[in-house]
Structure formats: structure tokens, C-alpha cells
């Protein structure tokens, strides 16, 4: 028998061969491509070549490099926080319920700054006890313009201790929280503070109150700042609670905040970059450094901005739940439909669960849709315009989020640890970039952040209890771990220890009596983390 006898074919053989080749080509040609090249995710941090005993190496963002200079400004013309309001932007945008141009905002800032400069002496400190609103932004920018240091509290529980240990010259609060301030003063000796109240003034018998609106009106005649602020000059002091319940105090300069805005802008790749067309909604209070940096990032970009009710630090009764209802409350403001959400892990879990519950009502299509979207996710690809979104997930998102389902382009998760097993359902339910970050009260920007298109499902020993990884160090911080087991590390295991950070977005920690520490010193976060092989960090919780 010759070779040609083995090559004899009929029509069926040709047809089967054609089908096989077609299936092979279609599978490879239509296979989803990763949104970001895997090489970029394989080495996310640049590690130092040496380490000290009991410590890990020093890690930086791979894009910054060990020898690179930290980016400290989002633009060459931004040196102090008032520069975030760029005069060349003449289009109005909406901040909470107020439609305002940059020129109008600068005029109000100058007016309030001139007014308060007449009330408080030079080198004063002013405690801001306001919930998030445009008046908070105006107050903070006005104080910085006049080189008057502001003080903020992350929790009202800190009020009595701050009034006793670091008494300010003036307090700015609203009429709803004023009774708490007056109550707290009874435990403080020599309570001599100028009180400025936002809203209707009550009629107390033993104290003089000034109206916030009157202060602004009295400053309509401009008054030149006493000392022009400089990038390195002290700008604000923030008090926050530690995981163990203690109080820590950190001082921030203008450069710290310009660095924080730079780090926030770096979270977004060019394809989803922030612009004047965006509307940013945040779940982080302006009384925290990170929350204020988010608001200033919106100011710098000319975007509309609002915060959720749950950001209220000073309120009567229970705080609002971190759920879908809290997210949807953003549409009560007359702002364009939100495009970027800065949410907490509880928000994301509630949102993903609601969308999945709606999607599961498609009994027959849901398992098939889940399987196909999950397969694309494992290939590093995600879209909300697929067949399965049009038939299953898209309508579920619209039922939960309404118009917001079509406009939101990215979600930044911060303010807590997202469980590992919540990450995949959230990605499939929302089908937009989820940027998981880690923040701390000592820094204005994120300390760690995942790449927007990082869809890796890194291994976890306990998916139900372990948190998801938070990516590499931010672009302008460096990190190391202390309390590391040298024997374990030398055997090739991942270093695990307490997180220490420093960088241009990290403030200067103050002692209990208000004395400033060494500049650019390592800051203890009191949080544990491990570094994975690819340079991504996983925060494990408090020490």
C-alpha cells in the first residue's frame, strides 16, 4: 500500500477539516485580550537591594523607581491648595447643590478669608466642625490663603480631648452641632474661642456668636493675606483615631496636599482619566485628609462633586448605613449623573449583592452569563457591553443604580479592607474598573493602589476571611515592613510585618503636646501587611 492510499479523502473529511480549522481560528481570533499587558502586573513594586535585620526591603512603585523623584504637583502651576481653583476654567460646575464658576469660588474664598482675618489674631488656629458642604471648602481654602492653620477631627469623640490639649482660637460649626460644642466647653478651663456658626443663630445668653454668612459679607472688601503661603508651610492639622482607640495628630503642608491630588490622579489610566466632564461622588469626609484631597482633585479637574450622607462626622442619631441607598442619595443633589465613585468596601459589597440578586432572576440565562463573563475575567478582559450584559447584567444594574448604571466609569474602593471573595462578584456585577486602595489618616493620598485594569485573582489561603490585595505603593510614597521573621524570608516566603510609610503625601506626625517630629520620618500605621512575589501588598489588619 502506497502513501497516496493514506491521503485519500472524501467530501466529509474535507468538511470536518474545514470546521476544525474554522473553530481553531475563531477561538484564537475572538479570544478576549487582556486590558493591560501581564508583564506590567508581574512586577508592580521596585524593591531595594538590601534590607536590615527584622525589616523588609524598601518598596516603591515600579513606575517611580528607587532612584526616581516623587511627583508632588499635578501641574507645574499648582504650588499651594488655592491653586487647585484654576482661573482659566470659566465653565460652571456643581459642588453639592451650588452651581459655581472658579471665578465666583475664588471671590467667595477671598471674602471669607478677609472676614475671618478681622476676627482672629495672627498665628491663630481654627477648628472646623462642619459636615461636608461648599462652605467647608470655602472655609478651608480661605484659611489657607490667609496662612491661618485649620484643625479637623475624623470623629466627634475627639472633640473634648482636642479642646483640652490643643485649644484653638476659633471654632467654625453649624447650628445643629453647636449644642455639642457648648457642652464640651464646660469641661475646659478658660474657654475663650471665637465661635462662627453656619445657619440660623440661636440666642445663648453667655457667649457671643458670629454668623458664617456675616463673616463672608464683612470680607467683601478684599484684605491682602498677612503671609503668602508657601508649598512647605504648615497648612492644616488633622486628628484621627487609631485602630486601638488612641488619638494621633498629623500636620500637613500645602505640598502634602498637592502630592495627594497627584496620587489620586495617578489612579486613573489615560482611557478613564478625570476631566471637566466628570462628576465625582465620594464617601470620605472632608474632615479626613484623603477626603479633602478627593474634593481638591475634583476642583483641579473642573469636575462636579458631592459627598454621600454617610460622610457626616457631626450628626444626631445613628450614622447612615453604608449600602446602596447611601449611594443613590447622591442623585438628590442637582449634579450631573456620577461618573467616578469613591466608595467604602461595605458600599461595594452591598451594591454587588443587589445587582447579583436582580441578575439571578433570569433563572436560565444567569448561570451561562456568569460562566462566560468569568471566563473573560480570567483572561484579563472585562466589558459591560457584551451579549451577557445586554441580556442579564445590564438590566440588573439599571434596576439598582438607575441612570448611574450607564454613566459610572470607575469605582475606587478605600476606607477599609475588601474581602477577597467579594472581588470577583463585584467585578462581574459592575463590569467597570475597580481600583482597590489602602488609605491611612497620616496621608492625603492612597498608600497602596491596584492598577485599574488589574483583574488578577491572586491565590488566597482563606478567601472568606482574607482581604483582597491592594496593589503596589502609590507613586509618591515608599514602604517597608518591620517585625519581619528573617528566617522565613530567607527561605523565600513573603515578608509579613507592620507597615511603615513615608513620602511627599505623608504628613508630619506630632507628639501629644503638639511638638513636630522629624520631617520625612517613617510613620507607623499600626497595620500588618505581606508583600507578594509580584510586588503587590495585602493588608491583613491592625497589629
JSON list of C-alpha atoms in Angstrom, two decimals, residues 36 58 74 107 124 140 155 196 207 217 228 239 274 313 316 341 346 366 422 441 490 514 523:
[
{"chain": "A", "resi": 36, "resn": "UNK", "atom": "CA", "xyz": [-3.30, 45.53, 30.42]},
{"chain": "A", "resi": 58, "resn": "UNK", "atom": "CA", "xyz": [12.11, 49.39, 50.95]},
{"chain": "A", "resi": 74, "resn": "UNK", "atom": "CA", "xyz": [-0.49, 67.66, 39.38]},
{"chain": "A", "resi": 107, "resn": "UNK", "atom": "CA", "xyz": [-14.22, 85.57, 45.14]},
{"chain": "A", "resi": 124, "resn": "UNK", "atom": "CA", "xyz": [-4.26, 81.56, 65.07]},
{"chain": "A", "resi": 140, "resn": "UNK", "atom": "CA", "xyz": [-10.56, 75.65, 54.29]},
{"chain": "A", "resi": 155, "resn": "UNK", "atom": "CA", "xyz": [-14.55, 61.72, 64.86]},
{"chain": "A", "resi": 196, "resn": "UNK", "atom": "CA", "xyz": [-18.63, 81.13, 63.96]},
{"chain": "A", "resi": 207, "resn": "UNK", "atom": "CA", "xyz": [-21.48, 83.68, 74.68]},
{"chain": "A", "resi": 217, "resn": "UNK", "atom": "CA", "xyz": [-20.24, 89.62, 53.88]},
{"chain": "A", "resi": 228, "resn": "UNK", "atom": "CA", "xyz": [1.71, 84.42, 51.45]},
{"chain": "A", "resi": 239, "resn": "UNK", "atom": "CA", "xyz": [-6.66, 64.40, 64.47]},
{"chain": "A", "resi": 274, "resn": "UNK", "atom": "CA", "xyz": [-10.53, 62.57, 35.11]},
{"chain": "A", "resi": 313, "resn": "UNK", "atom": "CA", "xyz": [-18.94, 63.32, 61.03]},
{"chain": "A", "resi": 316, "resn": "UNK", "atom": "CA", "xyz": [-27.53, 63.41, 65.81]},
{"chain": "A", "resi": 341, "resn": "UNK", "atom": "CA", "xyz": [-17.37, 56.80, 42.76]},
{"chain": "A", "resi": 346, "resn": "UNK", "atom": "CA", "xyz": [-19.34, 47.98, 52.53]},
{"chain": "A", "resi": 366, "resn": "UNK", "atom": "CA", "xyz": [-27.73, 33.75, 34.64]},
{"chain": "A", "resi": 422, "resn": "UNK", "atom": "CA", "xyz": [-16.18, 39.81, 47.29]},
{"chain": "A", "resi": 441, "resn": "UNK", "atom": "CA", "xyz": [-5.03, 59.09, 58.43]},
{"chain": "A", "resi": 490, "resn": "UNK", "atom": "CA", "xyz": [15.46, 33.86, 53.78]},
{"chain": "A", "resi": 514, "resn": "UNK", "atom": "CA", "xyz": [1.92, 69.26, 69.67]},
{"chain": "A", "resi": 523, "resn": "UNK", "atom": "CA", "xyz": [5.26, 56.67, 60.09]}
]
